[in-house]
């Protein structure tokens, strides 16, 4: 079993839809949960991070962490064609500087106009 | 957010030659940097951890002599692909941690070996 599981998709939605992207994990030591967006042939861009359980909102994006279920989500409201990209979840125990992040496989999202 | 640059963004080289890729943290210092490789439509594969002032740590299965890593300063790490072959053609991405959880990625370098 992989440490972090993420449905690779592709996930195809119409413009304006609410998108839900999810990851599950097995390591209870993870404390920080990140979401990256990667456009084709570009490096991943850090969208947001969350510490421990709870929600965090940034514009159209909401990150949610449920540590009891070992489940994290990224919601995108009013999705736009420009949101079409691969979304990667990543996790860290946050103990030491320079810890390797553990990544999900990435979910390909396509928003149709 | 913090900014990481890579140079070059795209390089084409002939089989048997060596190619150097630079990774710089522009507005913060990074004593550690990471090098990833990514094939089309696949996820990131960590190749090695670059450590300023000490040897790099390579992931299992990555050839140390083929992928030379030098962390020359607190803002610069280089990856040299030696004696490149067509199977080394890939997208190489570096990242630098700002703290124990935030990592910022460079824009990537596309290597094509002919």
mmCIF file of C-alpha atoms in Angstrom, chain A:
data_model
loop_
_atom_site.group_PDB
_atom_site.id
_atom_site.type_symbol
_atom_site.label_atom_id
_atom_site.label_comp_id
_atom_site.label_asym_id
_atom_site.label_seq_id
_atom_site.Cartn_x
_atom_site.Cartn_y
_atom_site.Cartn_z
ATOM 1 C CA UNK A 1 0.000 0.000 0.000
ATOM 2 C CA UNK A 2 1.315 3.416 -0.924
ATOM 3 C CA UNK A 3 1.814 5.947 1.839
ATOM 4 C CA UNK A 4 -0.381 8.449 -0.014
ATOM 5 C CA UNK A 5 -3.157 7.447 -2.392
ATOM 6 C CA UNK A 6 -4.647 9.827 -4.931
ATOM 7 C CA UNK A 7 -7.079 9.042 -7.735
ATOM 8 C CA UNK A 8 -5.238 9.856 -10.984
ATOM 9 C CA UNK A 9 -8.406 10.777 -12.869
ATOM 10 C CA UNK A 10 -8.755 12.332 -15.321
ATOM 11 C CA UNK A 11 -11.600 14.276 -13.800
ATOM 12 C CA UNK A 12 -13.619 16.189 -16.358
ATOM 13 C CA UNK A 13 -16.113 18.857 -15.255
ATOM 14 C CA UNK A 14 -18.029 21.701 -16.917
ATOM 15 C CA UNK A 15 -17.020 25.281 -16.250
ATOM 16 C CA UNK A 16 -18.551 26.615 -13.045
ATOM 17 C CA UNK A 17 -18.729 23.227 -11.326
ATOM 18 C CA UNK A 18 -17.466 22.544 -7.830
ATOM 19 C CA UNK A 19 -14.504 20.216 -7.943
ATOM 20 C CA UNK A 20 -13.459 17.880 -5.152
ATOM 21 C CA UNK A 21 -9.957 16.403 -5.183
ATOM 22 C CA UNK A 22 -8.984 13.914 -2.510
ATOM 23 C CA UNK A 23 -6.088 12.017 -0.980
ATOM 24 C CA UNK A 24 -5.868 9.380 1.691
ATOM 25 C CA UNK A 25 -2.780 8.532 3.665
ATOM 26 C CA UNK A 26 -1.556 5.955 6.124
ATOM 27 C CA UNK A 27 1.147 7.718 8.167
ATOM 28 C CA UNK A 28 -0.376 9.291 11.262
ATOM 29 C CA UNK A 29 2.805 11.329 11.787
ATOM 30 C CA UNK A 30 1.904 13.682 8.926
ATOM 31 C CA UNK A 31 1.038 17.129 10.287
ATOM 32 C CA UNK A 32 1.299 19.387 7.221
ATOM 33 C CA UNK A 33 -0.759 18.864 4.108
ATOM 34 C CA UNK A 34 -0.020 20.683 0.866
ATOM 35 C CA UNK A 35 -1.723 21.015 -2.472
ATOM 36 C CA UNK A 36 0.275 21.732 -5.598
ATOM 37 C CA UNK A 37 -0.973 22.597 -9.062
ATOM 38 C CA UNK A 38 1.108 21.590 -12.063
ATOM 39 C CA UNK A 39 0.459 22.784 -15.569
ATOM 40 C CA UNK A 40 1.821 20.751 -18.462
ATOM 41 C CA UNK A 41 5.605 21.078 -18.780
ATOM 42 C CA UNK A 42 5.859 23.369 -15.758
ATOM 43 C CA UNK A 43 7.070 22.886 -12.208
ATOM 44 C CA UNK A 44 4.462 22.337 -9.472
ATOM 45 C CA UNK A 45 3.123 25.479 -7.807
ATOM 46 C CA UNK A 46 2.247 25.471 -4.125
ATOM 47 C CA UNK A 47 -1.438 26.400 -3.834
ATOM 48 C CA UNK A 48 -1.923 26.131 -0.113
ATOM 49 C CA UNK A 49 -0.990 24.194 2.959
ATOM 50 C CA UNK A 50 -2.858 23.201 6.099
ATOM 51 C CA UNK A 51 -1.567 22.278 9.497
ATOM 52 C CA UNK A 52 -3.292 19.412 11.309
ATOM 53 C CA UNK A 53 -7.069 19.026 10.994
ATOM 54 C CA UNK A 54 -9.448 21.719 9.824
ATOM 55 C CA UNK A 55 -10.274 23.897 6.859
ATOM 56 C CA UNK A 56 -8.407 26.647 5.094
ATOM 57 C CA UNK A 57 -9.855 28.889 2.428
ATOM 58 C CA UNK A 58 -8.091 30.968 -0.208
ATOM 59 C CA UNK A 59 -10.343 32.544 -2.806
ATOM 60 C CA UNK A 60 -12.062 29.776 -4.773
ATOM 61 C CA UNK A 61 -9.957 27.088 -3.098
ATOM 62 C CA UNK A 62 -10.689 25.329 0.186
ATOM 63 C CA UNK A 63 -8.414 22.715 1.725
ATOM 64 C CA UNK A 64 -9.860 20.327 4.265
ATOM 65 C CA UNK A 65 -8.037 17.860 6.512
ATOM 66 C CA UNK A 66 -9.598 15.094 8.569
ATOM 67 C CA UNK A 67 -6.768 13.457 10.485
ATOM 68 C CA UNK A 68 -9.078 10.987 12.204
ATOM 69 C CA UNK A 69 -9.956 9.529 8.809
ATOM 70 C CA UNK A 70 -6.549 10.246 7.267
ATOM 71 C CA UNK A 71 -8.311 12.015 4.426
ATOM 72 C CA UNK A 72 -7.655 15.382 2.817
ATOM 73 C CA UNK A 73 -9.574 17.296 0.182
ATOM 74 C CA UNK A 74 -9.192 20.318 -2.050
ATOM 75 C CA UNK A 75 -12.389 21.986 -3.219
ATOM 76 C CA UNK A 76 -12.425 24.362 -6.159
ATOM 77 C CA UNK A 77 -15.523 26.525 -6.503
ATOM 78 C CA UNK A 78 -16.682 28.060 -9.771
ATOM 79 C CA UNK A 79 -14.093 26.082 -11.688
ATOM 80 C CA UNK A 80 -12.529 27.742 -14.728
ATOM 81 C CA UNK A 81 -10.816 26.313 -17.813
ATOM 82 C CA UNK A 82 -7.604 27.828 -16.431
ATOM 83 C CA UNK A 83 -7.900 25.410 -13.497
ATOM 84 C CA UNK A 84 -7.213 22.530 -15.895
ATOM 85 C CA UNK A 85 -3.999 21.020 -14.559
ATOM 86 C CA UNK A 86 -2.649 18.165 -12.480
ATOM 87 C CA UNK A 87 -3.211 18.565 -8.748
ATOM 88 C CA UNK A 88 -0.796 16.889 -6.377
ATOM 89 C CA UNK A 89 -1.281 16.426 -2.676
ATOM 90 C CA UNK A 90 1.837 16.297 -0.524
ATOM 91 C CA UNK A 91 2.464 15.652 3.129
ATOM 92 C CA UNK A 92 5.122 16.130 5.766
ATOM 93 C CA UNK A 93 5.572 15.415 9.431
ATOM 94 C CA UNK A 94 7.064 18.897 9.639
ATOM 95 C CA UNK A 95 9.655 17.859 12.175
ATOM 96 C CA UNK A 96 12.856 18.847 10.428
ATOM 97 C CA UNK A 97 13.849 21.390 7.802
ATOM 98 C CA UNK A 98 14.424 19.672 4.501
ATOM 99 C CA UNK A 99 12.186 16.681 5.128
ATOM 100 C CA UNK A 100 11.197 14.919 1.948
ATOM 101 C CA UNK A 101 7.597 15.493 1.041
ATOM 102 C CA UNK A 102 5.474 12.442 0.280
ATOM 103 C CA UNK A 103 3.408 13.056 -2.835
ATOM 104 C CA UNK A 104 0.268 11.563 -4.213
ATOM 105 C CA UNK A 105 0.318 10.460 -7.837
ATOM 106 C CA UNK A 106 -1.616 13.556 -8.921
ATOM 107 C CA UNK A 107 -5.135 14.009 -10.290
ATOM 108 C CA UNK A 108 -5.590 15.364 -13.805
ATOM 109 C CA UNK A 109 -8.422 17.912 -13.891
ATOM 110 C CA UNK A 110 -10.056 19.122 -17.080
ATOM 111 C CA UNK A 111 -12.542 21.985 -16.915
ATOM 112 C CA UNK A 112 -14.560 22.269 -20.108
ATOM 113 C CA UNK A 113 -15.805 25.649 -21.293
#
